């Protein structure tokens, strides 16, 4: 991903604001945050139906208010190991615009923390070197209390396969 593309993704997440309202959650000991405006609901774990032939990180569906929606384990998109659910595990239902269509997606988490505000002055685009994850999957990193909060680029993670040039299905 080019420096210019990272800058565009970074600018897109902040817009003209100086603060970003987010929901924070944990995956494998890392703290992530997604814009509060895309969150529809936080659910306890639900029964899942596996979908053969699907992407590894979106391999099942759940029934959300009478609608069948994909359930994602984005830790797999980031190359993390899958883990067993715990009593703290939750599903965050988000709404994204993909291919000009509003799409509901469930994201499995280890724990949902809080709704909070992150300041733009404490953030920066992901570095181009030294990242253990794909830089295009990260909108920005925000430093808080000596640790980094990762704001994932949900558009890049859930982009239809044809938009992900040079990426084979199921690879990082």
Coordinates of C-alpha atoms in Angstrom, one line a residue:
X1 CA 0.0 0.0 0.0
X2 CA 1.4 3.4 -1.0
X3 CA 2.0 6.2 1.4
X4 CA -0.6 8.3 -0.4
X5 CA -3.2 5.5 -0.1
X6 CA -2.5 5.2 3.7
X7 CA -2.9 8.9 4.0
X8 CA -6.3 8.8 2.2
X9 CA -7.5 6.0 4.5
X10 CA -6.3 7.9 7.5
X11 CA -8.0 11.1 6.4
X12 CA -11.2 9.2 5.7
X13 CA -11.5 7.9 9.2
X14 CA -11.1 11.4 10.8
X15 CA -12.8 13.6 8.2
X16 CA -12.8 17.1 9.5
X17 CA -13.2 16.2 13.2
X18 CA -10.6 16.2 15.9
X19 CA -12.2 13.4 17.9
X20 CA -13.7 10.0 16.9
X21 CA -16.4 8.3 18.9
X22 CA -15.6 4.5 19.0
X23 CA -16.5 1.2 20.5
X24 CA -13.4 -0.6 21.8
X25 CA -13.0 -4.3 22.0
X26 CA -10.3 -7.0 22.5
X27 CA -8.9 -9.6 20.1
X28 CA -6.0 -11.8 21.3
X29 CA -4.9 -9.3 23.9
X30 CA -4.9 -6.3 21.4
X31 CA -7.3 -3.4 21.7
X32 CA -9.3 -2.5 18.6
X33 CA -11.8 0.3 18.0
X34 CA -14.5 0.8 15.4
X35 CA -16.5 3.9 14.7
X36 CA -19.5 4.0 17.0
X37 CA -21.7 5.2 14.1
X38 CA -21.4 1.8 12.3
X39 CA -22.3 -0.3 15.4
X40 CA -25.9 -1.5 15.3
X41 CA -25.9 -3.8 18.3
X42 CA -23.8 -5.9 20.7
X43 CA -24.9 -9.5 21.2
X44 CA -24.1 -12.5 23.3
X45 CA -22.8 -15.3 21.2
X46 CA -25.5 -16.9 18.9
X47 CA -25.7 -20.3 17.2
X48 CA -23.7 -20.2 14.0
X49 CA -24.1 -22.0 10.7
X50 CA -20.9 -22.8 8.9
X51 CA -20.8 -21.9 5.2
X52 CA -18.7 -24.3 3.1
X53 CA -16.3 -22.6 0.7
X54 CA -16.4 -19.2 2.4
X55 CA -13.4 -17.0 3.3
X56 CA -11.7 -18.3 6.5
X57 CA -12.4 -15.2 8.5
X58 CA -16.1 -15.1 7.4
X59 CA -16.9 -18.8 7.5
X60 CA -20.4 -18.7 9.2
X61 CA -23.7 -16.9 9.4
X62 CA -26.0 -16.0 12.2
X63 CA -29.7 -15.1 12.5
X64 CA -29.9 -11.4 13.5
X65 CA -33.5 -10.3 13.9
X66 CA -34.8 -12.6 11.2
X67 CA -31.9 -11.7 8.8
X68 CA -29.1 -14.0 7.9
X69 CA -25.8 -12.1 8.2
X70 CA -22.2 -13.1 7.9
X71 CA -20.2 -13.6 11.1
X72 CA -16.6 -12.6 10.9
X73 CA -13.6 -13.4 13.0
X74 CA -11.3 -10.6 11.9
X75 CA -8.5 -11.9 14.0
X76 CA -8.0 -14.5 11.2
X77 CA -7.8 -11.7 8.6
X78 CA -5.0 -10.2 10.7
X79 CA -3.3 -13.6 10.9
X80 CA -4.0 -14.2 14.5
X81 CA -4.8 -17.6 15.9
X82 CA -8.5 -18.5 16.4
X83 CA -9.5 -18.9 20.0
X84 CA -12.3 -20.6 21.9
X85 CA -15.2 -18.4 23.0
X86 CA -15.3 -17.3 26.7
X87 CA -17.9 -15.9 28.9
X88 CA -16.8 -12.4 27.8
X89 CA -17.0 -13.1 24.1
X90 CA -19.5 -11.0 22.2
X91 CA -20.7 -10.2 18.6
X92 CA -20.7 -6.6 17.4
X93 CA -23.2 -6.1 14.6
X94 CA -22.0 -3.4 12.2
X95 CA -23.5 -1.8 9.1
X96 CA -21.1 -1.0 6.2
X97 CA -21.7 0.2 2.7
X98 CA -20.1 -2.4 0.4
X99 CA -20.6 -2.3 -3.4
X100 CA -23.1 0.5 -2.9
X101 CA -25.2 -1.8 -0.8
X102 CA -25.8 -1.5 3.0
X103 CA -24.5 -4.7 4.6
X104 CA -24.9 -6.0 8.1
X105 CA -21.9 -8.0 9.4
X106 CA -21.3 -9.6 12.8
X107 CA -17.8 -9.4 14.3
X108 CA -16.8 -11.9 16.9
X109 CA -14.8 -10.4 19.8
X110 CA -13.1 -11.7 22.9
X111 CA -14.5 -8.8 25.0
X112 CA -16.3 -5.5 24.4
X113 CA -14.9 -2.7 26.5
X114 CA -16.5 0.7 26.2
X115 CA -17.7 3.5 24.0
X116 CA -15.1 6.3 24.2
X117 CA -13.6 9.2 22.3
X118 CA -10.2 9.0 20.6
X119 CA -8.3 12.3 19.8
X120 CA -6.9 12.8 16.4
X121 CA -3.7 14.3 17.9
X122 CA -2.9 10.9 19.5
X123 CA -3.2 9.1 16.2
X124 CA -1.1 8.3 13.2
X125 CA -1.4 6.2 10.0
X126 CA 0.1 2.7 10.2
X127 CA 3.8 2.6 9.4
X128 CA 4.8 1.2 6.1
X129 CA 7.6 -1.0 7.6
X130 CA 7.6 -3.3 10.6
X131 CA 3.9 -4.1 10.8
X132 CA 3.0 -7.7 11.5
X133 CA -0.4 -7.1 9.9
X134 CA -1.4 -5.8 6.4
X135 CA -1.1 -2.0 6.6
X136 CA -4.2 -1.6 4.3
X137 CA -6.3 -3.4 7.0
X138 CA -5.5 -0.6 9.5
X139 CA -6.9 2.9 9.3
X140 CA -4.8 4.3 12.1
X141 CA -3.2 3.6 15.5
X142 CA -4.1 5.8 18.5
X143 CA -1.9 6.0 21.5
X144 CA -3.7 5.9 24.9
X145 CA -2.2 5.2 28.3
X146 CA 1.1 3.9 26.8
X147 CA -0.6 1.4 24.5
X148 CA -1.9 1.5 20.9
X149 CA -5.5 1.1 19.9
X150 CA -5.9 -0.3 16.4
X151 CA -8.6 1.2 14.3
X152 CA -9.2 -1.4 11.5
X153 CA -10.1 -0.4 8.0
X154 CA -13.3 -2.4 7.7
X155 CA -13.9 -1.4 4.1
X156 CA -10.5 -3.0 3.1
X157 CA -11.1 -6.1 5.2
X158 CA -14.6 -6.8 3.9
X159 CA -14.0 -5.5 0.3
X160 CA -15.3 -7.9 -2.3
X161 CA -12.5 -10.3 -3.6
X162 CA -12.3 -8.6 -7.0
X163 CA -11.3 -5.3 -5.3
X164 CA -8.4 -7.0 -3.5
X165 CA -5.8 -7.0 -6.3
X166 CA -2.9 -9.4 -5.8
X167 CA -4.5 -11.1 -2.8
X168 CA -5.3 -14.8 -3.1
X169 CA -8.5 -16.0 -1.3
X170 CA -7.9 -16.7 2.4
X171 CA -4.3 -15.3 2.5
X172 CA -3.0 -12.4 4.4

